Amino acid sequence: MVASDWHEDAVIYTLDVKTFNDSDGDGWGDFQGVIEKLDYIENLGATCLWLRPFYPSPLRDNGYDVADYYDVHDRMGTLEDFQELTDRAHDRGIRVLTDLVFNHTSIDHEWFQRAREDPDSKYHDYYLWTSHLDDAYQTSNIFPDREDGVWSYDEAAGKHYFHQFYHHQPDLNVANPAVRDEIHDVMRFWLNQGADGFRIDAAHPMLIEKGHNATTEGIDLFKEMKRVVTETKDHAVLIAEADDQPEHLDYYFGDGEAFDLMFNFVLNAHMVYGVGVKDTWPLHRANEVLPDISGVGQWANFLRNHDEWNLLKLPHEALEHAREYFGPDDGSSWIFGRGHRLRLADLFGHDHDRIAMAHSLLFAYPGTPVVLSGDEIGMGSDLWLDERESVRTPMQWDDTENGGFSTADREDCYNPPVVGTEYSYEHINVADQRDDPESLLSRIQRLIAARKRNPELSDGDHHLAESGHKDVLVHRVDTDDTAFIFAHNFADEYRESVLQWEVPAADTSTAVGDGGYHIEDGGVTFLLDPCDYVWLRGDKSDW
């Protein structure tokens, strides 16, 4: 029996099957390859896998252009392979989430092909069409530097169809009850195959006005989805990718009846920016602008994901500063007018101490932490690849050909491994770091273990303190019985920070990090070298 609240203290590890591990030497990762690496995932400390899309697809958008919701892309395996993975993961206590894309399909999907060929087909109303473009509903395309707008002409239909993303990704008409029934059937199918829940891609675009009838579905769309998954599997969860304005984010939880978790894009932009520029004000600002979601849901916190680093939630001046500060001088990493197509190691200048400190901060915040595969070893991007493919290169397992990802020729790999830089697999790989206690991988393993020893962190009360330094962040998380105090030095120099919070006698057996501290007269002084961090835990019964 799996507890329905398992997600609250989970550690999520996200990977792309086709670039994680190739078991059969064809250049594509596959489910059997993931199964081979379950020992690694378990030893890292992850308790949940989020698998990015693995469905049949023309792969014009990395699989987020789904052509069939009910199968596995044949280069990645079979339904039986997926079932075997979930069974093997469950045996280790690891839950499995899949990515579901319901805002749109591929133009290759059978629904769209039938819709364009027959205007009297029920599938025609699965999408949004207009014959009067001048009078049609207009909004901004999500990729304004790649698409001219949100309507594209289809010759077979003799009409324009609506798409918020690329022109090859027509939006589904989620106002149509038949479409919602299809969505529910897809979720039931994958839960019955072994999934424990879903990341719902593009949840925000699903709710905004769409197409010629400008309808909005409201939160009932997601409440229905939550009812379906709970009825099918009582511990199943939904995670929202909803990059909405901060004041609207609590809406997606539906007063506890819709999404269980939501990716925290606000904290992501502010945390990574603050650590990168060595200033804590962005964390204080994030704390001010985020809504209180206690009692209705929980944040899923992350440092990087498989897309661009989205900076739109920063103030305009900070966004413009980040554009220049983090990217190469030629501007080749800036994309869509909103972020850098760089990995965390690129953003932090290959500094493993800073990367480790950022992960410490991530795990020290209330919410459910999410780790992008490869970040735990400091993988970098390949800006020679198109758009966001730069951060989607194969996992680097060792220093053999293709980084141990595949025995295929390099040109046959789904994406080529990184070569010729300090981030190449000869320099950055799991094998070199696995047995080194001071490696980035070992430090992140210890941080994950500390987080798992202290599950109260997931939903404690969070408070920021004035540390006396703009580059030292001190914060506290309180539960009924426990107080945690954390200090993180963003600076490249030594810092001492005196905190006049009343503190219990710290249980130093649970302290994490290399920073020093001493407790006296009800306060604590932190002694922090560059990028040092300290976790202290105290039992309130000792106060």
Coordinates of N, CA and C in Angstrom, one line a residue, residues 258-433:
A258 N -7.2 19.8 -7.2 CA -6.6 19.7 -8.6 C -5.2 19.2 -8.5
F259 N -4.2 20.0 -8.9 CA -2.8 19.6 -8.8 C -2.3 19.4 -7.4
D260 N -1.5 18.4 -7.3 CA -0.8 18.1 -6.0 C 0.5 18.9 -5.8
L261 N 1.2 19.1 -7.0 CA 2.5 19.8 -7.0 C 2.5 20.7 -8.2
M262 N 3.3 21.8 -8.1 CA 3.5 22.7 -9.2 C 4.9 23.1 -9.2
F263 N 5.5 23.1 -10.4 CA 6.9 23.5 -10.6 C 7.0 25.0 -10.3
N264 N 8.0 25.3 -9.4 CA 8.1 26.7 -8.9 C 9.1 27.5 -9.8
F265 N 8.5 28.0 -10.9 CA 9.4 28.8 -11.8 C 9.8 30.1 -11.2
V266 N 9.0 30.6 -10.3 CA 9.4 31.9 -9.6 C 10.7 31.7 -8.8
L267 N 10.7 30.7 -7.9 CA 11.8 30.4 -7.1 C 13.0 30.0 -8.0
N268 N 12.8 29.2 -9.0 CA 13.9 28.8 -9.9 C 14.6 30.0 -10.5
A269 N 13.9 30.9 -11.1 CA 14.6 32.1 -11.7 C 15.4 32.9 -10.6
H270 N 14.7 33.1 -9.5 CA 15.4 33.9 -8.4 C 16.5 33.2 -7.7
M271 N 16.4 31.9 -7.5 CA 17.4 31.2 -6.8 C 18.7 31.0 -7.6
V272 N 18.5 30.6 -8.9 CA 19.7 30.4 -9.7 C 20.4 31.8 -10.0
Y273 N 19.6 32.8 -10.3 CA 20.1 34.1 -10.5 C 20.9 34.6 -9.3
G274 N 20.3 34.5 -8.1 CA 20.9 35.0 -6.9 C 22.2 34.3 -6.6
V275 N 22.2 32.9 -6.7 CA 23.5 32.2 -6.5 C 24.5 32.6 -7.5
G276 N 24.1 32.8 -8.8 CA 25.0 33.1 -9.8 C 25.6 34.5 -9.7
V277 N 24.8 35.5 -9.3 CA 25.4 36.9 -9.2 C 25.9 37.2 -7.7
K278 N 25.8 36.2 -6.8 CA 26.3 36.3 -5.5 C 25.6 37.3 -4.7
D279 N 24.2 37.3 -4.7 CA 23.4 38.3 -4.0 C 22.1 37.6 -3.6
T280 N 21.7 37.8 -2.3 CA 20.5 37.1 -1.8 C 19.2 37.9 -2.0
W281 N 19.3 39.1 -2.6 CA 18.0 39.8 -2.7 C 17.0 39.1 -3.5
P282 N 17.4 38.3 -4.6 CA 16.3 37.6 -5.4 C 15.6 36.6 -4.5
L283 N 16.2 36.0 -3.5 CA 15.5 35.0 -2.7 C 14.5 35.7 -1.8
H284 N 14.9 36.9 -1.3 CA 14.0 37.7 -0.5 C 12.8 38.1 -1.3
R285 N 13.0 38.5 -2.6 CA 11.9 38.9 -3.5 C 11.0 37.7 -3.8
A286 N 11.6 36.6 -4.1 CA 10.7 35.4 -4.4 C 9.8 35.1 -3.2
N287 N 10.4 35.2 -2.0 CA 9.6 34.9 -0.8 C 8.4 35.9 -0.7
E288 N 8.6 37.1 -1.2 CA 7.5 38.1 -1.1 C 6.4 37.9 -2.1
V289 N 6.8 37.4 -3.3 CA 5.8 37.4 -4.4 C 5.1 36.1 -4.5
L290 N 5.7 35.0 -3.9 CA 5.0 33.7 -4.0 C 3.8 33.6 -3.1
P291 N 2.7 33.0 -3.6 CA 1.5 32.9 -2.8 C 1.7 31.9 -1.7
D292 N 0.9 32.0 -0.7 CA 0.8 30.9 0.4 C 0.0 29.8 -0.1
I293 N 0.6 28.6 -0.3 CA -0.2 27.4 -0.7 C -0.3 26.4 0.3
S294 N -0.1 26.7 1.6 CA -0.2 25.8 2.7 C -1.6 25.2 2.7
G295 N -1.7 23.9 2.9 CA -3.0 23.3 3.0 C -3.7 22.9 1.7
V296 N -3.1 23.4 0.5 CA -3.8 23.0 -0.7 C -2.8 22.3 -1.7
G297 N -1.5 22.4 -1.5 CA -0.6 21.7 -2.4 C 0.8 22.1 -2.0
Q298 N 1.8 21.7 -2.9 CA 3.2 21.9 -2.5 C 3.9 22.3 -3.8
W299 N 5.0 23.0 -3.6 CA 5.9 23.4 -4.7 C 6.8 22.2 -5.1
A300 N 7.1 22.1 -6.4 CA 8.2 21.2 -6.9 C 9.3 22.2 -7.3
N301 N 10.4 22.2 -6.5 CA 11.5 23.1 -6.7 C 12.6 22.5 -7.5
F302 N 13.2 23.3 -8.3 CA 14.2 22.8 -9.2 C 15.2 23.9 -9.6
L303 N 16.4 23.5 -10.0 CA 17.5 24.4 -10.4 C 17.5 24.6 -11.9
R304 N 17.4 23.4 -12.6 CA 17.3 23.5 -14.1 C 16.4 22.4 -14.6
N305 N 15.9 22.6 -15.8 CA 15.1 21.5 -16.4 C 15.6 21.3 -17.8
H306 N 14.8 20.6 -18.6 CA 15.2 20.3 -20.0 C 14.9 21.4 -21.0
D307 N 14.4 22.5 -20.6 CA 14.1 23.6 -21.5 C 15.1 24.7 -21.2
E308 N 14.8 25.9 -21.8 CA 15.7 27.1 -21.5 C 15.5 27.5 -20.0
W309 N 16.5 28.2 -19.5 CA 16.3 28.8 -18.1 C 15.4 30.0 -18.2
N310 N 14.2 29.9 -17.8 CA 13.2 30.9 -18.0 C 13.3 32.0 -17.0
L311 N 13.6 33.2 -17.4 CA 13.9 34.3 -16.5 C 12.7 35.4 -16.5
L312 N 11.6 35.1 -17.0 CA 10.5 36.1 -17.2 C 9.9 36.5 -15.8
K313 N 10.2 35.7 -14.8 CA 9.6 36.1 -13.5 C 10.5 37.0 -12.7
L314 N 11.7 37.3 -13.2 CA 12.6 38.3 -12.6 C 12.1 39.7 -13.0
P315 N 12.5 40.7 -12.2 CA 12.2 42.1 -12.6 C 13.0 42.3 -13.9
H316 N 12.5 43.3 -14.7 CA 13.0 43.5 -16.1 C 14.5 43.8 -16.0
E317 N 15.0 44.6 -15.1 CA 16.4 45.0 -15.0 C 17.2 43.7 -14.7
A318 N 16.7 42.8 -13.8 CA 17.5 41.6 -13.5 C 17.5 40.7 -14.7
L319 N 16.4 40.6 -15.5 CA 16.4 39.8 -16.7 C 17.4 40.2 -17.7
E320 N 17.5 41.5 -17.9 CA 18.4 42.1 -18.9 C 19.9 41.9 -18.4
H321 N 20.1 42.0 -17.1 CA 21.4 41.7 -16.5 C 21.8 40.3 -16.7
A322 N 20.8 39.3 -16.4 CA 21.1 37.9 -16.6 C 21.4 37.6 -18.0
R323 N 20.8 38.3 -19.0 CA 21.0 38.0 -20.4 C 22.5 38.2 -20.7
E324 N 23.1 39.2 -20.2 CA 24.5 39.5 -20.5 C 25.4 38.8 -19.5
Y325 N 25.0 38.6 -18.3 CA 26.0 38.1 -17.3 C 26.3 36.6 -17.5
F326 N 25.2 35.8 -17.8 CA 25.4 34.4 -17.9 C 25.7 33.8 -19.2
G327 N 25.4 34.4 -20.3 CA 25.6 33.9 -21.6 C 26.9 34.2 -22.3
P328 N 27.3 33.5 -23.3 CA 28.5 33.9 -24.1 C 28.3 35.2 -24.8
D329 N 29.5 35.8 -25.1 CA 29.4 37.2 -25.6 C 28.7 37.2 -27.0
D330 N 28.7 36.1 -27.7 CA 28.0 36.2 -29.0 C 26.5 36.0 -28.9
G331 N 26.0 35.9 -27.7 CA 24.5 35.8 -27.5 C 23.9 34.5 -28.0
S332 N 24.7 33.5 -28.3 CA 24.2 32.3 -28.9 C 23.3 31.4 -27.9
S333 N 23.4 31.7 -26.7 CA 22.6 30.9 -25.7 C 21.2 31.5 -25.4
W334 N 21.0 32.7 -25.8 CA 19.7 33.4 -25.5 C 18.6 32.9 -26.5
I335 N 17.5 32.6 -26.0 CA 16.4 32.0 -26.8 C 15.0 32.4 -26.4
F336 N 14.2 32.6 -27.4 CA 12.8 33.0 -27.2 C 12.6 34.3 -26.5
G337 N 13.6 35.1 -26.3 CA 13.5 36.3 -25.6 C 13.3 36.2 -24.1
R338 N 13.5 35.0 -23.6 CA 13.2 34.8 -22.2 C 14.3 34.0 -21.4
G339 N 15.3 33.5 -22.0 CA 16.2 32.7 -21.2 C 17.4 32.1 -21.9
H340 N 18.3 31.4 -21.2 CA 19.5 30.8 -21.7 C 19.3 29.3 -21.9
R341 N 19.7 28.8 -23.0 CA 19.7 27.4 -23.3 C 21.0 26.8 -22.8
L342 N 21.3 26.9 -21.5 CA 22.5 26.5 -20.8 C 22.2 25.6 -19.6
R343 N 23.1 24.7 -19.3 CA 22.9 23.9 -18.1 C 23.4 24.7 -16.9
L344 N 23.1 24.1 -15.7 CA 23.5 24.7 -14.5 C 25.0 25.0 -14.4
A345 N 25.8 24.0 -14.8 CA 27.3 24.1 -14.8 C 27.8 25.2 -15.7
D346 N 27.1 25.4 -16.8 CA 27.5 26.6 -17.7 C 27.2 27.9 -17.0
L347 N 26.0 28.0 -16.3 CA 25.6 29.2 -15.7 C 26.6 29.6 -14.5
F348 N 27.1 28.5 -13.9 CA 28.0 28.8 -12.7 C 29.5 28.6 -13.0
G349 N 29.8 28.7 -14.3 CA 31.2 28.7 -14.7 C 32.0 27.4 -14.3
H350 N 31.3 26.3 -14.4 CA 32.0 25.0 -14.1 C 32.5 24.9 -12.7
D351 N 31.9 25.7 -11.8 CA 32.3 25.7 -10.4 C 31.5 24.7 -9.6
H352 N 32.1 23.5 -9.3 CA 31.4 22.5 -8.6 C 31.1 22.9 -7.2
D353 N 31.8 23.7 -6.5 CA 31.5 24.2 -5.2 C 30.2 25.0 -5.2
R354 N 30.1 25.8 -6.2 CA 28.8 26.6 -6.3 C 27.7 25.8 -6.7
I355 N 27.9 24.8 -7.6 CA 26.8 23.9 -8.0 C 26.3 23.1 -6.8
A356 N 27.3 22.6 -6.0 CA 26.9 21.8 -4.8 C 26.1 22.7 -3.8
M357 N 26.6 24.0 -3.6 CA 25.9 24.9 -2.7 C 24.5 25.2 -3.2
A358 N 24.3 25.3 -4.5 CA 23.0 25.6 -5.0 C 22.1 24.4 -4.7
H359 N 22.6 23.2 -4.9 CA 21.8 22.0 -4.5 C 21.5 21.9 -3.1
S360 N 22.4 22.3 -2.2 CA 22.1 22.4 -0.8 C 20.9 23.3 -0.5
L361 N 21.0 24.5 -1.2 CA 19.9 25.5 -1.0 C 18.6 24.9 -1.5
L362 N 18.6 24.2 -2.6 CA 17.4 23.6 -3.2 C 16.8 22.6 -2.2
F363 N 17.6 21.7 -1.6 CA 17.1 20.7 -0.7 C 16.8 21.2 0.7
A364 N 17.2 22.4 1.0 CA 16.9 23.1 2.3 C 15.6 23.9 2.2
Y365 N 15.0 24.0 1.1 CA 13.8 24.7 1.0 C 12.6 23.8 1.1
P366 N 11.5 24.2 1.7 CA 10.2 23.4 1.7 C 9.8 23.2 0.3
G367 N 9.2 22.0 0.1 CA 8.7 21.6 -1.2 C 9.4 20.3 -1.6
T368 N 9.1 19.9 -2.8 CA 9.6 18.6 -3.3 C 10.7 18.9 -4.3
P369 N 12.0 18.5 -4.0 CA 13.1 18.8 -4.9 C 13.1 17.9 -6.1
V370 N 13.5 18.6 -7.3 CA 13.6 17.9 -8.6 C 15.0 18.1 -9.1
V371 N 15.7 17.0 -9.5 CA 17.0 17.1 -10.0 C 17.0 16.6 -11.5
L372 N 17.7 17.4 -12.3 CA 17.8 17.1 -13.7 C 19.0 16.2 -13.9
S373 N 18.8 15.0 -14.6 CA 19.8 14.1 -14.8 C 21.0 14.7 -15.5
G374 N 22.2 14.5 -14.9 CA 23.4 15.1 -15.4 C 23.9 16.3 -14.6
D375 N 23.0 17.0 -14.0 CA 23.4 18.1 -13.1 C 24.1 17.6 -11.9
E376 N 23.9 16.4 -11.5 CA 24.6 15.8 -10.3 C 26.1 15.6 -10.5
I377 N 26.5 15.6 -11.8 CA 27.9 15.4 -12.1 C 28.5 16.7 -12.8
G378 N 27.6 17.7 -13.0 CA 28.1 19.0 -13.6 C 28.2 18.9 -15.1
M379 N 27.3 18.2 -15.8 CA 27.3 18.2 -17.3 C 27.0 19.6 -17.8
G380 N 27.6 19.9 -19.0 CA 27.4 21.2 -19.7 C 26.6 21.0 -20.9
S381 N 26.3 22.2 -21.6 CA 25.5 22.2 -22.8 C 26.4 22.1 -24.0
D382 N 25.7 21.9 -25.2 CA 26.3 21.9 -26.5 C 25.6 22.9 -27.4
L383 N 26.1 24.1 -27.5 CA 25.4 25.2 -28.2 C 25.4 25.0 -29.7
W384 N 26.1 24.0 -30.2 CA 26.1 23.7 -31.6 C 24.7 23.1 -32.0
L385 N 24.0 22.5 -31.0 CA 22.8 21.9 -31.3 C 21.7 22.9 -31.3
D386 N 20.6 22.6 -32.1 CA 19.5 23.6 -32.3 C 18.7 23.8 -31.0
E387 N 18.3 25.1 -30.8 CA 17.4 25.5 -29.8 C 17.7 24.8 -28.5
R388 N 16.7 24.2 -27.8 CA 16.9 23.6 -26.5 C 17.6 22.2 -26.5
E389 N 17.8 21.7 -27.7 CA 18.6 20.4 -27.7 C 20.0 20.6 -27.1
S390 N 20.4 21.8 -26.9 CA 21.7 22.1 -26.4 C 21.9 21.5 -24.9
V391 N 20.8 21.4 -24.2 CA 20.8 20.9 -22.8 C 20.3 19.5 -22.7
R392 N 20.1 18.8 -23.9 CA 19.5 17.5 -23.9 C 20.5 16.4 -24.5
T393 N 21.8 16.6 -24.2 CA 22.8 15.6 -24.7 C 22.8 14.4 -23.8
P394 N 23.4 13.3 -24.3 CA 23.4 12.0 -23.6 C 24.1 12.1 -22.2
M395 N 23.6 11.3 -21.3 CA 24.2 11.1 -20.0 C 25.6 10.6 -20.2
Q396 N 26.5 11.1 -19.3 CA 27.9 10.8 -19.4 C 28.3 9.8 -18.3
W397 N 28.5 8.6 -18.7 CA 28.7 7.5 -17.6 C 30.1 7.3 -17.4
D398 N 31.0 7.4 -18.4 CA 32.4 7.1 -18.2 C 33.2 7.8 -19.3
D399 N 34.5 7.5 -19.4 CA 35.3 8.2 -20.4 C 35.5 7.4 -21.7
T400 N 34.7 6.4 -21.9 CA 34.8 5.6 -23.1 C 34.0 6.3 -24.2
E401 N 34.1 5.8 -25.4 CA 33.4 6.4 -26.6 C 31.9 6.7 -26.2
N402 N 31.5 7.9 -26.6 CA 30.1 8.4 -26.3 C 29.8 8.5 -24.9
G403 N 30.8 8.5 -24.0 CA 30.6 8.6 -22.6 C 29.9 7.4 -22.0
G404 N 30.0 6.3 -22.7 CA 29.4 5.1 -22.1 C 27.9 5.0 -22.3
F405 N 27.4 6.1 -23.0 CA 25.9 6.1 -23.3 C 25.5 5.0 -24.3
S406 N 26.3 4.9 -25.4 CA 26.0 4.0 -26.5 C 27.3 3.5 -27.2
T407 N 27.2 2.3 -27.7 CA 28.3 1.7 -28.5 C 28.1 2.1 -30.0
A408 N 27.1 2.8 -30.3 CA 26.9 3.2 -31.7 C 27.9 4.3 -32.2
D409 N 28.0 4.5 -33.4 CA 28.8 5.6 -33.9 C 28.2 6.9 -33.4
R410 N 29.1 7.9 -33.2 CA 28.6 9.2 -32.6 C 27.5 9.8 -33.4
E411 N 27.6 9.7 -34.8 CA 26.6 10.3 -35.6 C 25.3 9.6 -35.6
D412 N 25.3 8.4 -35.0 CA 24.0 7.6 -35.0 C 23.3 7.9 -33.6
C413 N 23.9 8.6 -32.7 CA 23.3 8.8 -31.4 C 22.1 9.9 -31.6
Y414 N 21.1 9.7 -30.8 CA 19.9 10.6 -30.9 C 20.4 12.1 -30.9
N415 N 21.2 12.4 -29.9 CA 22.0 13.7 -29.8 C 23.4 13.3 -29.6
P416 N 24.4 14.0 -30.2 CA 25.8 13.6 -30.0 C 26.2 14.0 -28.6
P417 N 27.1 13.1 -28.0 CA 27.7 13.5 -26.7 C 28.5 14.8 -26.8
V418 N 28.7 15.4 -25.7 CA 29.5 16.6 -25.6 C 31.0 16.3 -25.8
V419 N 31.7 16.9 -26.7 CA 33.1 16.7 -26.9 C 33.8 18.1 -27.0
G420 N 35.1 18.0 -26.8 CA 36.0 19.2 -27.1 C 35.9 20.4 -26.2
T421 N 35.3 20.2 -25.0 CA 35.3 21.3 -24.0 C 35.5 20.7 -22.6
E422 N 35.6 21.5 -21.6 CA 35.8 21.1 -20.3 C 34.6 20.2 -19.8
Y423 N 33.5 20.2 -20.5 CA 32.3 19.4 -20.2 C 32.3 18.1 -20.9
S424 N 33.2 17.8 -21.7 CA 33.2 16.5 -22.5 C 33.2 15.3 -21.5
Y425 N 32.8 14.2 -22.0 CA 32.7 13.0 -21.2 C 34.1 12.5 -20.7
E426 N 35.1 12.9 -21.4 CA 36.5 12.6 -20.9 C 36.8 13.2 -19.5
H427 N 36.1 14.4 -19.3 CA 36.4 15.2 -18.1 C 35.2 15.1 -17.1
I428 N 34.0 14.9 -17.5 CA 32.8 14.9 -16.7 C 32.1 13.6 -16.9
N429 N 32.1 12.7 -15.9 CA 31.4 11.5 -16.0 C 31.2 10.8 -14.7
V430 N 30.2 9.9 -14.6 CA 29.9 9.3 -13.4 C 31.0 8.4 -12.8
A431 N 31.7 7.7 -13.6 CA 32.7 6.7 -13.2 C 33.8 7.5 -12.4
D432 N 34.2 8.6 -12.9 CA 35.3 9.4 -12.2 C 34.9 9.9 -10.9
Q433 N 33.6 10.2 -10.7 CA 33.1 10.8 -9.5 C 32.5 9.9 -8.5

